[in-house]
mmCIF file of C-alpha atoms in Angstrom:
data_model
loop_
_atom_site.group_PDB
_atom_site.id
_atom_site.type_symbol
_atom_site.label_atom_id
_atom_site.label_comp_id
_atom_site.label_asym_id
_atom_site.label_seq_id
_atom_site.Cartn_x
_atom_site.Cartn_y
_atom_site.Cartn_z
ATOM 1 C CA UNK F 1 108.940 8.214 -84.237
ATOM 2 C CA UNK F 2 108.941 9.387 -87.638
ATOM 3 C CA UNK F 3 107.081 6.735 -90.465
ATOM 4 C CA UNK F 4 107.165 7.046 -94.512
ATOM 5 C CA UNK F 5 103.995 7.952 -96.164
ATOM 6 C CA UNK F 6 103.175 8.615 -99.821
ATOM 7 C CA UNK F 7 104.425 12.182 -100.087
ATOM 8 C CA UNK F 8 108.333 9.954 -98.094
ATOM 9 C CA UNK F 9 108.019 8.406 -101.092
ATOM 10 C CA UNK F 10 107.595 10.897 -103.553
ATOM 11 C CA UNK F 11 110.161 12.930 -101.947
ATOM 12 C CA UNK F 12 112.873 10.174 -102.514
ATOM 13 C CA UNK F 13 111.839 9.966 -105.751
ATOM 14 C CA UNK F 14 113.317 13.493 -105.845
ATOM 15 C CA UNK F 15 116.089 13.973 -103.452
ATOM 16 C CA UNK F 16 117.532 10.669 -104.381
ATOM 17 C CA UNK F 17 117.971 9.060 -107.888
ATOM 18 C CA UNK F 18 116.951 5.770 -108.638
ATOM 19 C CA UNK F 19 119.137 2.696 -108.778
ATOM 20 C CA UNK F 20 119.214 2.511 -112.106
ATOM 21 C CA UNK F 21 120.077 6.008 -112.520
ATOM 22 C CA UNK F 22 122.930 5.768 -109.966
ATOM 23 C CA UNK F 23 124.562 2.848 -112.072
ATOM 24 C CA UNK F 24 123.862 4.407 -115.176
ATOM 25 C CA UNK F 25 125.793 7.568 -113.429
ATOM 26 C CA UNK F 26 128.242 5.791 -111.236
ATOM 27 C CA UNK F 27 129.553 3.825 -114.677
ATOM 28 C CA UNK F 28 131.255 6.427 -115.741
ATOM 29 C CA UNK F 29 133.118 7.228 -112.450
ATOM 30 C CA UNK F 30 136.628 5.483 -111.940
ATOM 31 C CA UNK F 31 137.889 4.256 -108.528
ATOM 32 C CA UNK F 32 140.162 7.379 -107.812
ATOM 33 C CA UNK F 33 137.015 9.642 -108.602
ATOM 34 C CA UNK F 34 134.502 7.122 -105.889
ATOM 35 C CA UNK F 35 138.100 7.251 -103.644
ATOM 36 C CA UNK F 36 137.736 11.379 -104.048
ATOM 37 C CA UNK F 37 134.282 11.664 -103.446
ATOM 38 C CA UNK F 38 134.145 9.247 -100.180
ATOM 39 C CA UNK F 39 137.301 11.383 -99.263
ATOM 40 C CA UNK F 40 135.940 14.926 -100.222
ATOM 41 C CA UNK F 41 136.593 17.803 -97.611
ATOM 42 C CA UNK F 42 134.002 17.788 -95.186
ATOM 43 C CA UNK F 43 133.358 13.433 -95.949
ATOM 44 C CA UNK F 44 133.615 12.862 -91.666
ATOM 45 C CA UNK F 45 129.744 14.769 -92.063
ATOM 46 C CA UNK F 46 128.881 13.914 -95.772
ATOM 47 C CA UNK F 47 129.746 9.736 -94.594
ATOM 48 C CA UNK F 48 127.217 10.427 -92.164
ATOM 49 C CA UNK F 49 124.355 9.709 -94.258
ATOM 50 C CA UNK F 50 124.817 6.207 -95.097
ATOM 51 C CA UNK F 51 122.711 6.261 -98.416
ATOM 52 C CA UNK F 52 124.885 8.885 -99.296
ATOM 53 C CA UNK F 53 127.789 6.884 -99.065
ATOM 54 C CA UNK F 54 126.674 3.860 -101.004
ATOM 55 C CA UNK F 55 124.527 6.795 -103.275
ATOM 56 C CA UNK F 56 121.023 4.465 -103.342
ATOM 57 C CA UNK F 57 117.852 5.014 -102.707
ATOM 58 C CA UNK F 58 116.376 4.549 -99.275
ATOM 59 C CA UNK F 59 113.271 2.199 -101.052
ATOM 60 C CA UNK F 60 116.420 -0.140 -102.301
ATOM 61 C CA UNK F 61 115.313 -3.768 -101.801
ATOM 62 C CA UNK F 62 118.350 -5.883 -99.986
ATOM 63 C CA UNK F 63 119.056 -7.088 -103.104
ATOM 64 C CA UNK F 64 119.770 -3.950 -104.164
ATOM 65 C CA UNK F 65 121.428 -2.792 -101.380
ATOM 66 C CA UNK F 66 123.819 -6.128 -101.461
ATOM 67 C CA UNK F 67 124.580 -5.355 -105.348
ATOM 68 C CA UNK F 68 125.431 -1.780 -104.890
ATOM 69 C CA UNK F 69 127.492 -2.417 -102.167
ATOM 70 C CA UNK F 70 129.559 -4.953 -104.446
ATOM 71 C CA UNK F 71 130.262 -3.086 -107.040
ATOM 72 C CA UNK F 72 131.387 -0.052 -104.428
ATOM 73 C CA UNK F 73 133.450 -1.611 -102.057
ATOM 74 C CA UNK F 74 135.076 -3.557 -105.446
ATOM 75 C CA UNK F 75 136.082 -0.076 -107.227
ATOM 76 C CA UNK F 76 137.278 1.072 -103.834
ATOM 77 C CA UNK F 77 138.989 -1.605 -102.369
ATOM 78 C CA UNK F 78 142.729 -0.960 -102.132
ATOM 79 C CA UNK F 79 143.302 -4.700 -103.753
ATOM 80 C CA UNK F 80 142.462 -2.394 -106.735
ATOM 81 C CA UNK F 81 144.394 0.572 -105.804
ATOM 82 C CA UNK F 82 147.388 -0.381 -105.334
ATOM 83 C CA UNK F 83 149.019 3.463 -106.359
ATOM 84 C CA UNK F 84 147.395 4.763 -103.447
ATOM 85 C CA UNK F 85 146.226 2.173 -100.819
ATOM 86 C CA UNK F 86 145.571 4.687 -97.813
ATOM 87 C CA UNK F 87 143.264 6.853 -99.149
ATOM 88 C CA UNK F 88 141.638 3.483 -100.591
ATOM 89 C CA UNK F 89 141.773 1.720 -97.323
ATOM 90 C CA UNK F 90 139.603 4.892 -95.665
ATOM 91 C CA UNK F 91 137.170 4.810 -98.524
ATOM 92 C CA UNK F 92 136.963 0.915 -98.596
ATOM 93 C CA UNK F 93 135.968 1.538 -94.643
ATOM 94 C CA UNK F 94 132.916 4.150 -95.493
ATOM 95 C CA UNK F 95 131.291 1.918 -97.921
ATOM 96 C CA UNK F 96 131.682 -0.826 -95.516
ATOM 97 C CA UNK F 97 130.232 1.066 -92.550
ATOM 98 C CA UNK F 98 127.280 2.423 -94.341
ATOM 99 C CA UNK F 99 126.540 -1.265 -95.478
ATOM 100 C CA UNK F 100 126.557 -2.631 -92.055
ATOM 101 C CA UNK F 101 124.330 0.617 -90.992
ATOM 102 C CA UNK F 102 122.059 0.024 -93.425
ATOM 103 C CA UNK F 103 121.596 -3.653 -92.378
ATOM 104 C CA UNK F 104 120.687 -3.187 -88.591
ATOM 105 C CA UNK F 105 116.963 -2.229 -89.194
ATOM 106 C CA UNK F 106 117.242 0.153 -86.401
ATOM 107 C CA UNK F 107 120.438 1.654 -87.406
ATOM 108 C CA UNK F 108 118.392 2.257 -91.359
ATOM 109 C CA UNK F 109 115.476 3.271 -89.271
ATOM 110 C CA UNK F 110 117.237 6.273 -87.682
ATOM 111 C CA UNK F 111 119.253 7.492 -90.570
ATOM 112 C CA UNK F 112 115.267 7.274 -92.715
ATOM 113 C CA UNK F 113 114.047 9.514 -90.122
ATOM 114 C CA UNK F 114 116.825 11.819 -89.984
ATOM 115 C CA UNK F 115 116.064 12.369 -93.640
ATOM 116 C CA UNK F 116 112.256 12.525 -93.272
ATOM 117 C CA UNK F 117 112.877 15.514 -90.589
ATOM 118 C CA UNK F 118 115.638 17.298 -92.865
ATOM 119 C CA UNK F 119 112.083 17.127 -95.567
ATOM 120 C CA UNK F 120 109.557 18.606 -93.323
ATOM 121 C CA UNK F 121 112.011 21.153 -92.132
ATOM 122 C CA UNK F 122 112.382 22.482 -95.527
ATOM 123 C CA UNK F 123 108.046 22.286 -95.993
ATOM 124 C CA UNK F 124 107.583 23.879 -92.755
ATOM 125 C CA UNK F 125 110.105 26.488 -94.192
ATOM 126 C CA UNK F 126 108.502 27.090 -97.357
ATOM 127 C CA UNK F 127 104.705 27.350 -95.709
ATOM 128 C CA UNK F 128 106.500 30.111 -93.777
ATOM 129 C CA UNK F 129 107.847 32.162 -96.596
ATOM 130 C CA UNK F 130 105.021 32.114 -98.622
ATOM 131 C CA UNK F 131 102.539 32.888 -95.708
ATOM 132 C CA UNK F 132 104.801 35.958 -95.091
ATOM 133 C CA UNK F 133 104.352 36.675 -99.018
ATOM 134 C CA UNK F 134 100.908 36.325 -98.984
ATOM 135 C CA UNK F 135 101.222 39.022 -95.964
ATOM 136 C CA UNK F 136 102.591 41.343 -98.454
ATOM 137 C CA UNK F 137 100.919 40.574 -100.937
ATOM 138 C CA UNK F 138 103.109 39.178 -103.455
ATOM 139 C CA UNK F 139 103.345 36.214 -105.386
ATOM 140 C CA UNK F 140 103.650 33.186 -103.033
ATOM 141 C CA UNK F 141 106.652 31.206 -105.198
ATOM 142 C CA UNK F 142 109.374 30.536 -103.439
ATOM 143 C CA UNK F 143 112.686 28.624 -105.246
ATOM 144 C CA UNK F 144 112.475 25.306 -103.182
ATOM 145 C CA UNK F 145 109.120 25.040 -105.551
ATOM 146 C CA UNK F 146 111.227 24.355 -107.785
ATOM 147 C CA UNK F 147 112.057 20.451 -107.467
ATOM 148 C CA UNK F 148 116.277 20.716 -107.784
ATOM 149 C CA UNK F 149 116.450 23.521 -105.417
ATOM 150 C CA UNK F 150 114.195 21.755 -103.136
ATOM 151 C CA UNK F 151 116.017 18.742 -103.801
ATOM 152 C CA UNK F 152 119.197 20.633 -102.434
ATOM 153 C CA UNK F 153 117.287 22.139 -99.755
ATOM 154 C CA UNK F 154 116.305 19.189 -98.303
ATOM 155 C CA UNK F 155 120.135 17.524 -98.730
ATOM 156 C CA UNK F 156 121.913 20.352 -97.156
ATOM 157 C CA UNK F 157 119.145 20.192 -94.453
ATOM 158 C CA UNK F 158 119.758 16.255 -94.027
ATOM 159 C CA UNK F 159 122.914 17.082 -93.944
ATOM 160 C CA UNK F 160 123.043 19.701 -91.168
ATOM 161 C CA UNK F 161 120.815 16.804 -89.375
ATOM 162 C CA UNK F 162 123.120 13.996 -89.088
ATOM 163 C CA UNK F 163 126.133 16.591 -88.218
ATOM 164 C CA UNK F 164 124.346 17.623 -85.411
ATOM 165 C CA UNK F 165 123.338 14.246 -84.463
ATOM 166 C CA UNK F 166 126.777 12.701 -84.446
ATOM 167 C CA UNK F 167 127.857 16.246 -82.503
ATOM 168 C CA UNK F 168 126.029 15.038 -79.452
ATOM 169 C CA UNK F 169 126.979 11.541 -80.171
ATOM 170 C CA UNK F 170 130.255 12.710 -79.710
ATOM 171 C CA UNK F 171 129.499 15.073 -76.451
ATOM 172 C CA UNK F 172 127.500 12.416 -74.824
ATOM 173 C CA UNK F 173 130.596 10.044 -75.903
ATOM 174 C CA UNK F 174 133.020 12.793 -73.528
ATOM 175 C CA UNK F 175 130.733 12.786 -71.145
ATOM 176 C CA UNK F 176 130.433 9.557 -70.355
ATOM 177 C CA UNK F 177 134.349 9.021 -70.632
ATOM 178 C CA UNK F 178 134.718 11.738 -68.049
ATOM 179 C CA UNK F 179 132.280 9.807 -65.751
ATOM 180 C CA UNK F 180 134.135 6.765 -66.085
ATOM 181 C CA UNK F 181 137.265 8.338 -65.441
ATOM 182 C CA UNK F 182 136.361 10.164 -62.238
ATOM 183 C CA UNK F 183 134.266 6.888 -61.439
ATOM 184 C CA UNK F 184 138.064 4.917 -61.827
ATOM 185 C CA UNK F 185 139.846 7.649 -59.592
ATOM 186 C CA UNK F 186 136.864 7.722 -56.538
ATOM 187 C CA UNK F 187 137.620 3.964 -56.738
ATOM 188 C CA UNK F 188 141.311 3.906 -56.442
ATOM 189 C CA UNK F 189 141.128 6.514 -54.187
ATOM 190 C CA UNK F 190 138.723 4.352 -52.000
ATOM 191 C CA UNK F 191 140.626 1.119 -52.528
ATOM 192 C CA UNK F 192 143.964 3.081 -51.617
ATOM 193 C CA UNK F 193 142.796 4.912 -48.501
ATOM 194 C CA UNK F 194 141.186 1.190 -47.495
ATOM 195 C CA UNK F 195 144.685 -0.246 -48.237
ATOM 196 C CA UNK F 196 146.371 2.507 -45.801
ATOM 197 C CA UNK F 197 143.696 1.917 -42.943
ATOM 198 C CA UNK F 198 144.529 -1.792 -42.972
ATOM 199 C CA UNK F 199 148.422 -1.027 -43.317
ATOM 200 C CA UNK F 200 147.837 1.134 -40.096
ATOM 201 C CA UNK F 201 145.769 -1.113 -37.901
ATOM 202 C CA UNK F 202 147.978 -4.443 -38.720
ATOM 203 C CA UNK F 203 151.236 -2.443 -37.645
ATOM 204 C CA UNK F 204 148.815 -0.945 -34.132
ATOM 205 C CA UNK F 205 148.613 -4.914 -33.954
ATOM 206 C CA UNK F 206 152.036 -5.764 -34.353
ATOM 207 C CA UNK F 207 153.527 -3.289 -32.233
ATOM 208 C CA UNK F 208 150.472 -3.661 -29.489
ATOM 209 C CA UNK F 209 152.582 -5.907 -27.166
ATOM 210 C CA UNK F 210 155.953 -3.627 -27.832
ATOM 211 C CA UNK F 211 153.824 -0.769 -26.629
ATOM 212 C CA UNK F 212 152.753 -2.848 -23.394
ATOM 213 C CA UNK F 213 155.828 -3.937 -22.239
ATOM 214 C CA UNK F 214 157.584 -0.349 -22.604
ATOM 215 C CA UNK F 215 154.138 1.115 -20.379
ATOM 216 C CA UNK F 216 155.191 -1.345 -17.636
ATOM 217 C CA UNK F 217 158.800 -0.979 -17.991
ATOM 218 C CA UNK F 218 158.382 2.331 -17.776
ATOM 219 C CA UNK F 219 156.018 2.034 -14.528
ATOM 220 C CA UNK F 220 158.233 -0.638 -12.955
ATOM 221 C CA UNK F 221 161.104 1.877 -13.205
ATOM 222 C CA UNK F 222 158.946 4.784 -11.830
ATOM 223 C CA UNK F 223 157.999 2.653 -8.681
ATOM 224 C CA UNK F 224 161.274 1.683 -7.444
ATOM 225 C CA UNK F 225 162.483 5.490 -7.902
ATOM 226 C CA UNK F 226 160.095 6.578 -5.120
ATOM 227 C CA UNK F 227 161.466 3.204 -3.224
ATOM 228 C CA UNK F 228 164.732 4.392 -3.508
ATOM 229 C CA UNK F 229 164.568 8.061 -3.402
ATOM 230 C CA UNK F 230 166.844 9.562 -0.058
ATOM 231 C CA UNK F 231 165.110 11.849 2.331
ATOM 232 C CA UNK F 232 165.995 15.738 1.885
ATOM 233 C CA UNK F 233 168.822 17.376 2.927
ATOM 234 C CA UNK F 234 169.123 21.077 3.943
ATOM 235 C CA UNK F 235 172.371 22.752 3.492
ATOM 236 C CA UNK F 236 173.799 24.379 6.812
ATOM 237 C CA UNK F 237 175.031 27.810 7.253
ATOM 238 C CA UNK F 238 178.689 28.139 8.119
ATOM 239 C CA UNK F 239 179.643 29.129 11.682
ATOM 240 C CA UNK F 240 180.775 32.803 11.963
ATOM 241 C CA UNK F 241 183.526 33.294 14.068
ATOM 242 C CA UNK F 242 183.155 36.208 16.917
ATOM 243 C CA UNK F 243 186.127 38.826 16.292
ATOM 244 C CA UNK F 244 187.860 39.381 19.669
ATOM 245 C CA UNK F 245 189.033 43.065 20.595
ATOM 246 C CA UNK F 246 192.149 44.004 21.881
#
């Protein structure tokens, strides 16, 4: 298990604004612009990341977390978009699943570390570039030192993360569909060939004394043939008349 240290924290502090900056931000934004953004092409991966969804800081306080969701799932809801209640209806649902992620601690837990990994990809990335420019001896700068691009490095990273994630969510998911499935056919397959046996052996049963009675028919009528049967006769050869001569 991943946990958050100082350096989590400060990296939050980068990759993600803070509330107050995300309300300052998000004021400006109408509901068809929050609609478009929860919408965006490529928003089945991007709606992975629940804090991305509800844009708020990981540290958020519940509070926080309650109040943001509010004011979201208000400017999305399609009660308020009433020109275009579809696409408001599928946005209304992201905000709402993030929220309910974000309340199972477990659920907040996973999506933390997936973020914390997506980070020390990014470091372990950047100790590897600059020990190769050290190698050749050059300057050992690399753009993610800069905090924005390291800021999108890490997001893009995060991003990659959770797609991959729900990818073998998804495979596991088929998997275990196509076990039940071929579980569900072995069994009616079992059940039917069980049904067949039983058909079989009650008709053996009903047709046992049928059987019996034809056996000794059929030996009663054998017997009296030999009691009747007539003794052999040979055919015999006509008498040939002697020619007499003149």
């Amino acid at each position: 298990a991943i946990f958050i240290d100082v350096n989590m924290r400060c990296y939050m502090c980068l990759t993600f604004p803070s509330v107050k900056q995300i309300e300052k931000r998000d004021s400006v934004l109408t509901s068809k612009q929050q609609i478009d953004r929860l919408l965006r092409p490529g928003a089945s991966y991007f709606n992975l990341n629940p804090f991305e969804v509800l844009q708020i800081d990981p540290e958020a306080t519940d509070d926080e977390l309650k109040k943001r969701f509010r004011a979201l799932s208000i400017l999305v809801h399609p009660d308020k978009n009433q020109d275009d209640p579809d696409r408001a209806q599928r946005a209304f649902e992201a905000v709402d699943k993030a929220y309910k992620n974000l309340l199972d601690p477990e659920q907040k837990k996973r999506a933390i570390d997936v973020i914390q990994a997506g980070r020390e990809y990014v470091e372990h990335n950047m100790k590897e570039k600059k020990k190769q420019l050290k190698k050749d001896g050059k300057p050992q700068f690399v753009e993610e030192d800069d905090p924005e691009m390291f800021r999108q490095a890490v997001y893009k990273q995060t991003m990659k993360l959770f797609a991959e994630l729900e990818l073998k969510r998804k495979e596991r998911e088929a998997k275990d569909m196509h076990e039940r499935k071929r579980a569900r056919e072995e069994e009616i397959e079992t059940a039917e060939k069980a049904k067949r046996e039983r058909e079989w052996q009650k008709n053996f049963e009903e047709t046992r004394d049928g059987r019996v009675d034809s056996w000794r028919s059929f030996q009663a009528g054998k017997g009296k043939a030999k009691k009747e049967k007539k003794p052999r006769s040979f055919l015999k050869p006509p008498k040939v008349k002697m020619e007499q001569r003149e």
